[in-house]
Amino acid sequence: MAKMKGFAMLRIGEVGWIEKEAPECGPLDAICKPLAIAICTSDVHTVWEGAVGPRENMILGHEGCAEVVAVGSEVKDFKPGDRVLVPAITPDWNSLEAQAGYSMHSSGMLAGWKFSNFKDGLDSELFHVNDADGNLAHMPEGMTLEEACMLSDMVPTGFHGVELADVQFGDTVLVIGIGPVGLMAVRGCALRGASRIIAVGTRKACVDVAKQYGATDFISYKNGSIEDQVLAMTDGKGVDRVVIAGGTVETFESAVKSLKAGGKIGNVNYLGSGDYITIPRVEWGVGMGHKNICGGLMPGGRLRMEKLGSLITNGQVDVKPLCTHVFHGWKHIPEALQLMKDKPADLIKPVVILDDEIKF
Ligand code: NDP
Ligand code: ZN
């Protein structure tokens, strides 16, 4: 069987280069080679916090763009040589969950997230894509590899937070967390017509980009409680919507306290520790406040990639400011992952352009 090289999680807390069997192509599948990959905060959760559980010799990576190398006999719209966008979430579109509108949970809760979770990810010479016609999208003409990488996860996840919070024209929205996911949520809120966008975060690079994307007010979670600051800046009224893209289990308490009755919270943040989320009884309207809390994994899929991609190609969303650290060459993947773990003040997102061969 053919072999491939890649960068893997060897076990919790340990990464390295490995060689393993190349994936096989089923009738509906595609085999792709990555052209560029981006590192995600979720990779840090996976490797160092055991977020998806113990894994051995699993190739990392779920954000990137690629060239198709082979397709199965039933694949209609893609052929070898095509350049493609690759969503982080690749559902089984034929599942009952997808038919019910929850593609991200096809075949089990969160099971639409397959790359570097249930199977090898993108950080190797070749990777496997299930349901190629439903999951891949053609890379638009003129789109850069860096831009394409932001479409895998950052744009769809940030925008899904906005969908979950159901942001409407004129809303005042609180966006908690302005890493790359929260920044995309800020942009999504602005596109949905929010009148005021209050952003929570401290790193200057992120604050600057949030302003560019449409944030109107800023709060530091290090300067006292988020809710006290929100209530002070809204005459005690609170906000119409909250998107959560950072923080901890305690953040929900602040979100509920910051929200008006009838408001909605959309959470896309990963909750890595703690057994329970606490919802404050009184501020939740003693159970009758119509304050909705909705948390979700982004849905994935080709149509979403094509639509979000057209926001970039038509100049509605500029993802370039997210790509603060762009490397060339496979050997930079470990360094890029370490950067994401360390989160220096000037970092938003590391991208690695794979324009050479893996050597080890
Ligand atoms: P980052 O770590 O880059 O950003 C986190 C943000 O949260 C920063 O702005 C940070 O502020 C802020 N923050 C940190 N602690 C607190 C706190 N206690 N209260 C309020 N804000 C806080 O993360 P990403 O943007 O890369 O990802 C955000 C989350 O989304 C992660 O948990 C990630 O795993 C998850 N995710 C979810 C996906 C989904 O489909 N649902 C997909 C991809 C990612 P500061 O400026 O001080 O650093
Ligand atoms: Zn990601």
mmCIF file of C-alpha atoms and ligand atoms in Angstrom:
data_model
loop_
_atom_site.group_PDB
_atom_site.id
_atom_site.type_symbol
_atom_site.label_atom_id
_atom_site.label_comp_id
_atom_site.label_asym_id
_atom_site.label_seq_id
_atom_site.Cartn_x
_atom_site.Cartn_y
_atom_site.Cartn_z
ATOM 1 C CA MET A 1 0.000 0.000 0.000
ATOM 2 C CA ALA A 2 1.211 3.547 -0.810
ATOM 3 C CA LYS A 3 2.730 5.535 2.037
ATOM 4 C CA MET A 4 2.483 9.233 2.856
ATOM 5 C CA LYS A 5 4.293 11.554 5.221
ATOM 6 C CA GLY A 6 2.563 13.978 7.524
ATOM 7 C CA PHE A 7 2.553 15.919 10.766
ATOM 8 C CA ALA A 8 0.693 14.126 13.522
ATOM 9 C CA MET A 9 -0.482 14.102 17.079
ATOM 10 C CA LEU A 10 1.518 11.117 18.392
ATOM 11 C CA ARG A 11 -0.417 11.086 21.655
ATOM 12 C CA ILE A 12 -1.884 13.755 23.948
ATOM 13 C CA GLY A 13 0.747 16.460 24.420
ATOM 14 C CA GLU A 14 3.134 15.157 21.739
ATOM 15 C CA VAL A 15 3.431 15.917 18.017
ATOM 16 C CA GLY A 16 5.843 14.848 15.270
ATOM 17 C CA TRP A 17 6.400 13.794 11.668
ATOM 18 C CA ILE A 18 5.294 10.285 10.722
ATOM 19 C CA GLU A 19 4.828 8.025 7.723
ATOM 20 C CA LYS A 20 1.633 6.027 7.366
ATOM 21 C CA GLU A 21 -0.619 4.414 4.787
ATOM 22 C CA ALA A 22 -2.161 6.753 2.227
ATOM 23 C CA PRO A 23 -5.985 6.912 2.232
ATOM 24 C CA GLU A 24 -8.082 4.980 -0.285
ATOM 25 C CA CYS A 25 -10.742 6.570 -2.467
ATOM 26 C CA GLY A 26 -14.307 5.201 -2.232
ATOM 27 C CA PRO A 27 -16.864 5.800 -5.027
ATOM 28 C CA LEU A 28 -18.149 9.106 -3.571
ATOM 29 C CA ASP A 29 -14.806 10.323 -2.224
ATOM 30 C CA ALA A 30 -11.853 12.418 -3.289
ATOM 31 C CA ILE A 31 -8.179 12.189 -2.432
ATOM 32 C CA CYS A 32 -6.520 15.605 -2.248
ATOM 33 C CA LYS A 33 -3.102 17.092 -1.639
ATOM 34 C CA PRO A 34 -3.023 20.259 0.471
ATOM 35 C CA LEU A 35 -1.774 23.490 -1.135
ATOM 36 C CA ALA A 36 -1.876 25.461 2.135
ATOM 37 C CA ILE A 37 -3.069 24.834 5.672
ATOM 38 C CA ALA A 38 -3.965 27.036 8.624
ATOM 39 C CA ILE A 39 -3.548 26.226 12.293
ATOM 40 C CA CYS A 40 -6.591 26.459 14.557
ATOM 41 C CA THR A 41 -7.102 27.027 18.261
ATOM 42 C CA SER A 42 -8.961 23.697 18.121
ATOM 43 C CA ASP A 43 -5.653 21.979 17.147
ATOM 44 C CA VAL A 44 -4.213 23.290 20.407
ATOM 45 C CA HIS A 45 -7.240 21.938 22.317
ATOM 46 C CA THR A 46 -6.867 18.585 20.521
ATOM 47 C CA VAL A 47 -3.136 18.112 21.127
ATOM 48 C CA TRP A 48 -2.560 19.628 24.548
ATOM 49 C CA GLU A 49 -5.966 19.419 26.215
ATOM 50 C CA GLY A 50 -7.153 16.073 24.844
ATOM 51 C CA ALA A 51 -10.309 17.768 23.547
ATOM 52 C CA VAL A 52 -11.312 14.910 21.236
ATOM 53 C CA GLY A 53 -9.934 12.253 23.584
ATOM 54 C CA PRO A 54 -6.794 10.171 23.272
ATOM 55 C CA ARG A 55 -5.465 9.759 19.731
ATOM 56 C CA GLU A 56 -2.284 8.082 18.485
ATOM 57 C CA ASN A 57 -0.444 8.939 15.278
ATOM 58 C CA MET A 58 -3.376 10.961 13.949
ATOM 59 C CA ILE A 59 -2.479 13.441 11.203
ATOM 60 C CA LEU A 60 -3.461 16.938 12.340
ATOM 61 C CA GLY A 61 -5.174 19.738 10.434
ATOM 62 C CA HIS A 62 -8.717 20.606 9.390
ATOM 63 C CA GLU A 63 -8.223 23.995 7.709
ATOM 64 C CA GLY A 64 -6.767 24.352 4.246
ATOM 65 C CA CYS A 65 -7.206 24.319 0.501
ATOM 66 C CA ALA A 66 -6.095 21.621 -1.872
ATOM 67 C CA GLU A 67 -5.686 20.106 -5.298
ATOM 68 C CA VAL A 68 -7.735 17.039 -6.174
ATOM 69 C CA VAL A 69 -5.547 14.016 -6.933
ATOM 70 C CA ALA A 70 -8.180 11.312 -7.447
ATOM 71 C CA VAL A 71 -11.963 10.995 -7.371
ATOM 72 C CA GLY A 72 -14.313 8.024 -6.960
ATOM 73 C CA SER A 73 -16.408 6.610 -9.782
ATOM 74 C CA GLU A 74 -19.606 8.379 -8.587
ATOM 75 C CA VAL A 75 -18.118 11.876 -8.173
ATOM 76 C CA LYS A 76 -19.636 14.215 -10.764
ATOM 77 C CA ASP A 77 -18.313 17.739 -10.265
ATOM 78 C CA PHE A 78 -14.627 17.353 -9.413
ATOM 79 C CA LYS A 79 -11.679 15.863 -11.248
ATOM 80 C CA PRO A 80 -7.936 15.460 -10.658
ATOM 81 C CA GLY A 81 -6.148 18.812 -10.930
ATOM 82 C CA ASP A 82 -9.084 20.908 -9.624
ATOM 83 C CA ARG A 83 -8.196 23.414 -6.892
ATOM 84 C CA VAL A 84 -10.691 23.194 -4.067
ATOM 85 C CA LEU A 85 -11.897 24.793 -0.849
ATOM 86 C CA VAL A 86 -12.072 22.255 1.980
ATOM 87 C CA PRO A 87 -14.533 22.820 4.836
ATOM 88 C CA ALA A 88 -13.416 21.764 8.299
ATOM 89 C CA ILE A 89 -16.747 19.989 8.745
ATOM 90 C CA THR A 90 -17.514 17.330 6.126
ATOM 91 C CA PRO A 91 -20.913 15.776 6.895
ATOM 92 C CA ASP A 92 -22.458 12.640 5.463
ATOM 93 C CA TRP A 93 -25.112 14.403 3.419
ATOM 94 C CA ASN A 94 -27.144 11.250 3.042
ATOM 95 C CA SER A 95 -27.699 10.889 6.784
ATOM 96 C CA LEU A 96 -30.986 11.408 8.640
ATOM 97 C CA GLU A 97 -29.356 14.108 10.778
ATOM 98 C CA ALA A 98 -28.429 16.075 7.643
ATOM 99 C CA GLN A 99 -31.983 15.633 6.352
ATOM 100 C CA ALA A 100 -33.213 17.057 9.651
ATOM 101 C CA GLY A 101 -31.059 20.162 9.099
ATOM 102 C CA TYR A 102 -28.212 19.206 11.420
ATOM 103 C CA SER A 103 -25.513 18.121 8.985
ATOM 104 C CA MET A 104 -22.762 18.817 11.536
ATOM 105 C CA HIS A 105 -24.177 16.034 13.701
ATOM 106 C CA SER A 106 -24.466 13.503 10.873
ATOM 107 C CA SER A 107 -23.763 10.021 12.255
ATOM 108 C CA GLY A 108 -23.608 11.310 15.858
ATOM 109 C CA MET A 109 -23.233 14.496 17.877
ATOM 110 C CA LEU A 110 -20.388 16.622 16.404
ATOM 111 C CA ALA A 111 -19.486 13.711 14.075
ATOM 112 C CA GLY A 112 -19.518 15.945 10.989
ATOM 113 C CA TRP A 113 -16.116 17.023 12.260
ATOM 114 C CA LYS A 114 -14.004 14.213 10.841
ATOM 115 C CA PHE A 115 -10.570 15.675 9.971
ATOM 116 C CA SER A 116 -8.069 15.216 12.794
ATOM 117 C CA ASN A 117 -10.841 13.810 14.928
ATOM 118 C CA PHE A 118 -12.238 10.548 13.507
ATOM 119 C CA LYS A 119 -9.750 10.297 10.648
ATOM 120 C CA ASP A 120 -6.467 11.797 9.471
ATOM 121 C CA GLY A 121 -6.451 15.507 8.745
ATOM 122 C CA LEU A 122 -4.921 17.798 6.130
ATOM 123 C CA ASP A 123 -1.311 18.104 7.324
ATOM 124 C CA SER A 124 -0.016 15.293 5.111
ATOM 125 C CA GLU A 125 0.902 14.623 1.506
ATOM 126 C CA LEU A 126 -2.590 13.247 0.824
ATOM 127 C CA PHE A 127 -5.926 13.379 2.602
ATOM 128 C CA HIS A 128 -9.351 11.850 2.150
ATOM 129 C CA VAL A 129 -12.630 13.753 1.635
ATOM 130 C CA ASN A 130 -15.939 11.909 2.047
ATOM 131 C CA ASP A 131 -18.927 12.875 -0.086
ATOM 132 C CA ALA A 132 -16.775 15.010 -2.393
ATOM 133 C CA ASP A 133 -19.634 16.555 -4.405
ATOM 134 C CA GLY A 134 -21.380 17.647 -1.201
ATOM 135 C CA ASN A 135 -18.356 18.866 0.692
ATOM 136 C CA LEU A 136 -15.725 20.320 -1.639
ATOM 137 C CA ALA A 137 -16.133 23.610 -3.510
ATOM 138 C CA HIS A 138 -14.167 24.908 -6.481
ATOM 139 C CA MET A 139 -11.675 27.574 -5.451
ATOM 140 C CA PRO A 140 -12.819 30.839 -7.040
ATOM 141 C CA GLU A 141 -10.599 32.408 -9.703
ATOM 142 C CA GLY A 142 -8.178 34.921 -8.192
ATOM 143 C CA MET A 143 -8.615 33.806 -4.565
ATOM 144 C CA THR A 144 -5.295 33.482 -2.736
ATOM 145 C CA LEU A 145 -4.360 30.325 -0.857
ATOM 146 C CA GLU A 146 -4.406 32.253 2.450
ATOM 147 C CA GLU A 147 -7.931 33.505 1.776
ATOM 148 C CA ALA A 148 -9.039 30.005 0.841
ATOM 149 C CA CYS A 149 -7.700 28.660 4.157
ATOM 150 C CA MET A 150 -9.851 31.121 6.129
ATOM 151 C CA LEU A 151 -12.941 29.671 4.444
ATOM 152 C CA SER A 152 -12.442 26.219 5.989
ATOM 153 C CA ASP A 153 -13.399 27.201 9.515
ATOM 154 C CA MET A 154 -12.925 30.849 10.575
ATOM 155 C CA VAL A 155 -15.464 32.434 8.230
ATOM 156 C CA PRO A 156 -18.136 29.707 8.545
ATOM 157 C CA THR A 157 -17.760 29.351 12.324
ATOM 158 C CA GLY A 158 -17.805 33.086 13.085
ATOM 159 C CA PHE A 159 -20.776 33.524 10.757
ATOM 160 C CA HIS A 160 -22.566 30.549 12.297
ATOM 161 C CA GLY A 161 -22.327 32.272 15.673
ATOM 162 C CA VAL A 162 -24.135 35.212 14.082
ATOM 163 C CA GLU A 163 -26.777 32.882 12.645
ATOM 164 C CA LEU A 164 -27.282 31.205 16.029
ATOM 165 C CA ALA A 165 -27.709 34.593 17.713
ATOM 166 C CA ASP A 166 -30.107 35.525 14.889
ATOM 167 C CA VAL A 167 -28.742 39.059 14.510
ATOM 168 C CA GLN A 168 -31.228 41.523 12.975
ATOM 169 C CA PHE A 169 -31.037 45.048 11.481
ATOM 170 C CA GLY A 170 -30.298 47.646 14.121
ATOM 171 C CA ASP A 171 -29.420 45.170 16.880
ATOM 172 C CA THR A 172 -26.868 45.933 19.557
ATOM 173 C CA VAL A 173 -24.654 42.844 19.675
ATOM 174 C CA LEU A 174 -22.055 41.772 22.186
ATOM 175 C CA VAL A 175 -19.293 39.626 20.655
ATOM 176 C CA ILE A 176 -17.350 37.883 23.420
ATOM 177 C CA GLY A 177 -13.912 36.907 22.113
ATOM 178 C CA ILE A 178 -12.213 38.508 19.123
ATOM 179 C CA GLY A 179 -9.710 35.900 18.053
ATOM 180 C CA PRO A 180 -10.151 34.920 14.390
ATOM 181 C CA VAL A 181 -13.547 33.287 15.059
ATOM 182 C CA GLY A 182 -14.907 36.288 16.984
ATOM 183 C CA LEU A 183 -13.507 38.668 14.378
ATOM 184 C CA MET A 184 -15.454 36.881 11.683
ATOM 185 C CA ALA A 185 -18.503 37.093 13.954
ATOM 186 C CA VAL A 186 -17.977 40.868 14.167
ATOM 187 C CA ARG A 187 -17.882 41.065 10.371
ATOM 188 C CA GLY A 188 -20.961 38.836 10.119
ATOM 189 C CA CYS A 189 -22.874 41.068 12.584
ATOM 190 C CA ALA A 190 -21.968 44.134 10.542
ATOM 191 C CA LEU A 191 -23.166 42.453 7.332
ATOM 192 C CA ARG A 192 -26.417 41.483 9.075
ATOM 193 C CA GLY A 193 -27.051 45.150 9.906
ATOM 194 C CA ALA A 194 -26.150 45.386 13.603
ATOM 195 C CA SER A 195 -26.093 49.034 14.641
ATOM 196 C CA ARG A 196 -23.728 48.644 17.561
ATOM 197 C CA ILE A 197 -21.149 45.889 18.010
ATOM 198 C CA ILE A 198 -19.486 45.645 21.423
ATOM 199 C CA ALA A 199 -16.343 43.510 21.188
ATOM 200 C CA VAL A 200 -14.667 41.756 24.140
ATOM 201 C CA GLY A 201 -10.923 41.073 23.875
ATOM 202 C CA THR A 202 -7.580 42.574 24.758
ATOM 203 C CA ARG A 203 -4.949 41.760 22.148
ATOM 204 C CA LYS A 204 -4.223 44.928 20.173
ATOM 205 C CA ALA A 205 -3.891 43.194 16.810
ATOM 206 C CA CYS A 206 -7.397 41.764 17.261
ATOM 207 C CA VAL A 207 -8.864 45.048 18.514
ATOM 208 C CA ASP A 208 -7.504 46.853 15.425
ATOM 209 C CA VAL A 209 -9.021 44.322 13.037
ATOM 210 C CA ALA A 210 -12.329 44.296 14.953
ATOM 211 C CA LYS A 211 -12.557 48.076 14.383
ATOM 212 C CA GLN A 212 -11.908 47.562 10.695
ATOM 213 C CA TYR A 213 -14.689 44.912 10.587
ATOM 214 C CA GLY A 214 -17.253 47.186 12.220
ATOM 215 C CA ALA A 215 -16.931 46.904 16.028
ATOM 216 C CA THR A 216 -18.085 50.163 17.601
ATOM 217 C CA ASP A 217 -17.236 49.634 21.294
ATOM 218 C CA PHE A 218 -14.645 47.617 23.214
ATOM 219 C CA ILE A 219 -14.541 45.889 26.579
ATOM 220 C CA SER A 220 -11.680 44.132 28.320
ATOM 221 C CA TYR A 221 -12.741 41.114 30.381
ATOM 222 C CA LYS A 222 -9.685 41.911 32.505
ATOM 223 C CA ASN A 223 -11.227 45.230 33.674
ATOM 224 C CA GLY A 224 -14.110 43.813 35.722
ATOM 225 C CA SER A 225 -17.186 41.829 34.787
ATOM 226 C CA ILE A 226 -18.370 41.914 31.182
ATOM 227 C CA GLU A 227 -22.004 42.442 32.258
ATOM 228 C CA ASP A 228 -21.226 45.453 34.453
ATOM 229 C CA GLN A 229 -19.389 47.093 31.568
ATOM 230 C CA VAL A 230 -22.129 46.240 29.050
ATOM 231 C CA LEU A 231 -24.917 47.516 31.310
ATOM 232 C CA ALA A 232 -22.949 50.713 31.972
ATOM 233 C CA MET A 233 -22.588 51.429 28.266
ATOM 234 C CA THR A 234 -26.228 50.604 27.393
ATOM 235 C CA ASP A 235 -28.016 52.664 30.103
ATOM 236 C CA GLY A 236 -28.706 49.475 32.039
ATOM 237 C CA LYS A 237 -30.698 47.971 29.146
ATOM 238 C CA GLY A 238 -28.298 45.290 27.896
ATOM 239 C CA VAL A 239 -27.857 43.978 24.367
ATOM 240 C CA ASP A 240 -30.202 42.326 21.869
ATOM 241 C CA ARG A 241 -27.831 39.517 20.925
ATOM 242 C CA VAL A 242 -24.625 37.883 22.157
ATOM 243 C CA VAL A 243 -22.164 35.846 20.101
ATOM 244 C CA ILE A 244 -19.713 33.859 22.247
ATOM 245 C CA ALA A 245 -16.359 33.074 20.587
ATOM 246 C CA GLY A 246 -14.076 32.979 23.623
ATOM 247 C CA GLY A 247 -14.082 32.617 27.379
ATOM 248 C CA THR A 248 -15.080 29.761 29.689
ATOM 249 C CA VAL A 249 -18.129 28.072 31.210
ATOM 250 C CA GLU A 250 -18.530 31.191 33.356
ATOM 251 C CA THR A 251 -18.941 33.330 30.235
ATOM 252 C CA PHE A 252 -22.560 32.169 29.855
ATOM 253 C CA GLU A 253 -23.426 33.829 33.116
ATOM 254 C CA SER A 254 -22.087 37.134 31.800
ATOM 255 C CA ALA A 255 -23.863 36.615 28.478
ATOM 256 C CA VAL A 256 -27.244 36.014 30.143
ATOM 257 C CA LYS A 257 -26.758 39.007 32.457
ATOM 258 C CA SER A 258 -25.795 41.242 29.505
ATOM 259 C CA LEU A 259 -28.823 40.225 27.425
ATOM 260 C CA LYS A 260 -32.225 41.916 27.179
ATOM 261 C CA ALA A 261 -35.362 39.812 27.698
ATOM 262 C CA GLY A 262 -36.183 38.140 24.391
ATOM 263 C CA GLY A 263 -32.538 38.179 23.338
ATOM 264 C CA LYS A 264 -30.503 35.355 21.850
ATOM 265 C CA ILE A 265 -27.072 33.926 22.573
ATOM 266 C CA GLY A 266 -25.133 32.101 19.859
ATOM 267 C CA ASN A 267 -22.152 30.151 21.160
ATOM 268 C CA VAL A 268 -19.418 28.700 18.931
ATOM 269 C CA ASN A 269 -16.782 28.604 21.649
ATOM 270 C CA TYR A 270 -15.301 25.266 22.730
ATOM 271 C CA LEU A 271 -15.827 24.641 26.436
ATOM 272 C CA GLY A 272 -12.808 22.680 27.564
ATOM 273 C CA SER A 273 -13.245 22.441 31.300
ATOM 274 C CA GLY A 274 -15.831 22.483 34.061
ATOM 275 C CA ASP A 275 -18.789 20.147 34.469
ATOM 276 C CA TYR A 276 -21.636 22.634 34.265
ATOM 277 C CA ILE A 277 -22.636 25.946 32.746
ATOM 278 C CA THR A 278 -24.351 28.186 35.267
ATOM 279 C CA ILE A 279 -27.354 30.191 34.164
ATOM 280 C CA PRO A 280 -28.262 32.974 36.610
ATOM 281 C CA ARG A 281 -31.858 32.376 37.749
ATOM 282 C CA VAL A 282 -33.006 35.961 38.248
ATOM 283 C CA GLU A 283 -31.376 37.432 35.148
ATOM 284 C CA TRP A 284 -32.801 34.506 33.147
ATOM 285 C CA GLY A 285 -36.203 35.903 34.039
ATOM 286 C CA VAL A 286 -36.744 33.256 36.760
ATOM 287 C CA GLY A 287 -37.054 30.810 33.885
ATOM 288 C CA MET A 288 -39.399 32.982 31.798
ATOM 289 C CA GLY A 289 -37.153 35.651 30.258
ATOM 290 C CA HIS A 290 -37.216 34.380 26.661
ATOM 291 C CA LYS A 291 -33.431 34.510 26.666
ATOM 292 C CA ASN A 292 -32.439 31.781 24.201
ATOM 293 C CA ILE A 293 -29.089 30.050 24.435
ATOM 294 C CA CYS A 294 -27.967 28.172 21.348
ATOM 295 C CA GLY A 295 -24.572 26.587 20.781
ATOM 296 C CA GLY A 296 -23.443 24.909 17.605
ATOM 297 C CA LEU A 297 -20.729 23.446 15.445
ATOM 298 C CA MET A 298 -20.703 25.029 12.014
ATOM 299 C CA PRO A 299 -22.667 23.070 9.421
ATOM 300 C CA GLY A 300 -20.018 22.556 6.688
ATOM 301 C CA GLY A 301 -20.830 21.700 3.100
ATOM 302 C CA ARG A 302 -20.274 22.916 -0.421
ATOM 303 C CA LEU A 303 -23.122 25.430 -0.774
ATOM 304 C CA ARG A 304 -21.958 27.289 2.358
ATOM 305 C CA MET A 305 -18.363 27.327 1.043
ATOM 306 C CA GLU A 306 -19.510 28.719 -2.310
ATOM 307 C CA LYS A 307 -21.698 31.417 -0.728
ATOM 308 C CA LEU A 308 -19.121 32.501 1.835
ATOM 309 C CA GLY A 309 -16.432 32.371 -0.853
ATOM 310 C CA SER A 310 -18.471 34.787 -2.961
ATOM 311 C CA LEU A 311 -18.491 37.249 -0.043
ATOM 312 C CA ILE A 312 -14.702 37.292 -0.311
ATOM 313 C CA THR A 313 -14.452 37.470 -4.094
ATOM 314 C CA ASN A 314 -17.023 40.277 -4.193
ATOM 315 C CA GLY A 315 -15.193 42.324 -1.586
ATOM 316 C CA GLN A 316 -17.778 42.032 1.218
ATOM 317 C CA VAL A 317 -15.414 40.220 3.569
ATOM 318 C CA ASP A 318 -11.666 40.825 3.657
ATOM 319 C CA VAL A 319 -9.970 37.928 5.429
ATOM 320 C CA LYS A 320 -6.414 39.064 4.687
ATOM 321 C CA PRO A 321 -6.005 40.849 8.063
ATOM 322 C CA LEU A 322 -6.553 37.506 9.826
ATOM 323 C CA CYS A 323 -3.484 35.935 8.180
ATOM 324 C CA THR A 324 -0.852 37.633 10.315
ATOM 325 C CA HIS A 325 1.813 34.889 10.030
ATOM 326 C CA VAL A 326 2.320 33.299 6.608
ATOM 327 C CA PHE A 327 5.065 30.676 6.212
ATOM 328 C CA HIS A 328 6.354 28.834 3.149
ATOM 329 C CA GLY A 329 7.316 25.174 3.437
ATOM 330 C CA TRP A 330 6.209 22.054 5.338
ATOM 331 C CA LYS A 331 8.935 22.381 7.942
ATOM 332 C CA HIS A 332 7.126 25.422 9.420
ATOM 333 C CA ILE A 333 4.024 23.495 10.529
ATOM 334 C CA PRO A 334 5.362 22.659 14.035
ATOM 335 C CA GLU A 335 6.420 26.293 14.522
ATOM 336 C CA ALA A 336 3.008 27.550 13.372
ATOM 337 C CA LEU A 337 1.249 25.171 15.789
ATOM 338 C CA GLN A 338 3.467 26.308 18.644
ATOM 339 C CA LEU A 339 2.654 29.942 17.786
ATOM 340 C CA MET A 340 -1.053 29.184 18.034
ATOM 341 C CA LYS A 341 -0.448 27.617 21.430
ATOM 342 C CA ASP A 342 1.595 30.603 22.677
ATOM 343 C CA LYS A 343 -0.704 33.270 21.149
ATOM 344 C CA PRO A 344 1.769 36.160 20.979
ATOM 345 C CA ALA A 345 0.100 39.584 20.939
ATOM 346 C CA ASP A 346 0.575 40.114 17.193
ATOM 347 C CA LEU A 347 -0.823 36.720 16.152
ATOM 348 C CA ILE A 348 -4.266 36.164 14.737
ATOM 349 C CA LYS A 349 -3.843 33.193 12.432
ATOM 350 C CA PRO A 350 -0.804 31.256 11.126
ATOM 351 C CA VAL A 351 -0.956 29.896 7.575
ATOM 352 C CA VAL A 352 1.576 27.586 5.921
ATOM 353 C CA ILE A 353 1.857 27.532 2.121
ATOM 354 C CA LEU A 354 2.967 24.017 1.132
ATOM 355 C CA ASP A 355 5.144 24.793 -1.875
ATOM 356 C CA ASP A 356 7.835 22.155 -1.298
ATOM 357 C CA GLU A 357 8.187 18.478 -0.380
ATOM 358 C CA ILE A 358 8.162 16.999 3.131
ATOM 359 C CA LYS A 359 11.741 16.086 4.060
ATOM 360 C CA PHE A 360 12.633 13.987 7.082
HETATM 361 P P1 NDP B 1 -8.604 32.766 20.274
HETATM 362 O O1 NDP B 1 -7.973 32.092 21.436
HETATM 363 O O2 NDP B 1 -7.720 33.316 19.209
HETATM 364 O O3 NDP B 1 -9.527 33.949 20.803
HETATM 365 C C1 NDP B 1 -10.231 33.874 22.005
HETATM 366 C C2 NDP B 1 -10.782 35.240 22.331
HETATM 367 O O4 NDP B 1 -11.462 35.148 23.587
HETATM 368 C C3 NDP B 1 -9.728 36.317 22.482
HETATM 369 O O5 NDP B 1 -10.222 37.539 21.987
HETATM 370 C C4 NDP B 1 -9.548 36.396 23.982
HETATM 371 O O6 NDP B 1 -9.089 37.685 24.411
HETATM 372 C C5 NDP B 1 -10.955 36.159 24.466
HETATM 373 N N1 NDP B 1 -11.019 35.665 25.836
HETATM 374 C C6 NDP B 1 -10.143 34.876 26.484
HETATM 375 N N2 NDP B 1 -10.545 34.641 27.754
HETATM 376 C C7 NDP B 1 -11.709 35.319 27.903
HETATM 377 C C8 NDP B 1 -12.607 35.492 28.997
HETATM 378 N N3 NDP B 1 -12.411 34.911 30.174
HETATM 379 N N4 NDP B 1 -13.720 36.231 28.793
HETATM 380 C C9 NDP B 1 -13.954 36.797 27.593
HETATM 381 N N5 NDP B 1 -13.129 36.707 26.534
HETATM 382 C C10 NDP B 1 -12.021 35.950 26.685
HETATM 383 O O7 NDP B 1 -9.631 31.687 19.689
HETATM 384 P P2 NDP B 1 -10.267 31.484 18.217
HETATM 385 O O8 NDP B 1 -10.887 32.726 17.751
HETATM 386 O O9 NDP B 1 -9.280 30.808 17.346
HETATM 387 O O10 NDP B 1 -11.385 30.395 18.574
HETATM 388 C C11 NDP B 1 -12.418 30.733 19.475
HETATM 389 C C12 NDP B 1 -13.095 29.460 19.962
HETATM 390 O O11 NDP B 1 -13.865 28.880 18.926
HETATM 391 C C13 NDP B 1 -12.120 28.372 20.431
HETATM 392 O O12 NDP B 1 -12.615 27.813 21.639
HETATM 393 C C14 NDP B 1 -12.179 27.358 19.327
HETATM 394 O O13 NDP B 1 -11.854 26.077 19.774
HETATM 395 C C15 NDP B 1 -13.631 27.475 18.917
HETATM 396 N N6 NDP B 1 -13.943 26.970 17.582
HETATM 397 C C16 NDP B 1 -15.203 26.498 17.393
HETATM 398 C C17 NDP B 1 -15.604 26.012 16.170
HETATM 399 C C18 NDP B 1 -17.041 25.595 15.919
HETATM 400 O O14 NDP B 1 -17.372 25.104 14.830
HETATM 401 N N7 NDP B 1 -17.957 25.799 16.857
HETATM 402 C C19 NDP B 1 -14.650 25.937 15.058
HETATM 403 C C20 NDP B 1 -13.377 26.567 15.326
HETATM 404 C C21 NDP B 1 -13.039 27.042 16.564
HETATM 405 P P3 NDP B 1 -7.573 38.197 24.314
HETATM 406 O O15 NDP B 1 -7.606 39.280 23.278
HETATM 407 O O16 NDP B 1 -7.293 38.700 25.680
HETATM 408 O O17 NDP B 1 -6.710 37.046 23.921
HETATM 409 ZN ZN ZN B 2 -10.432 25.212 13.010
#
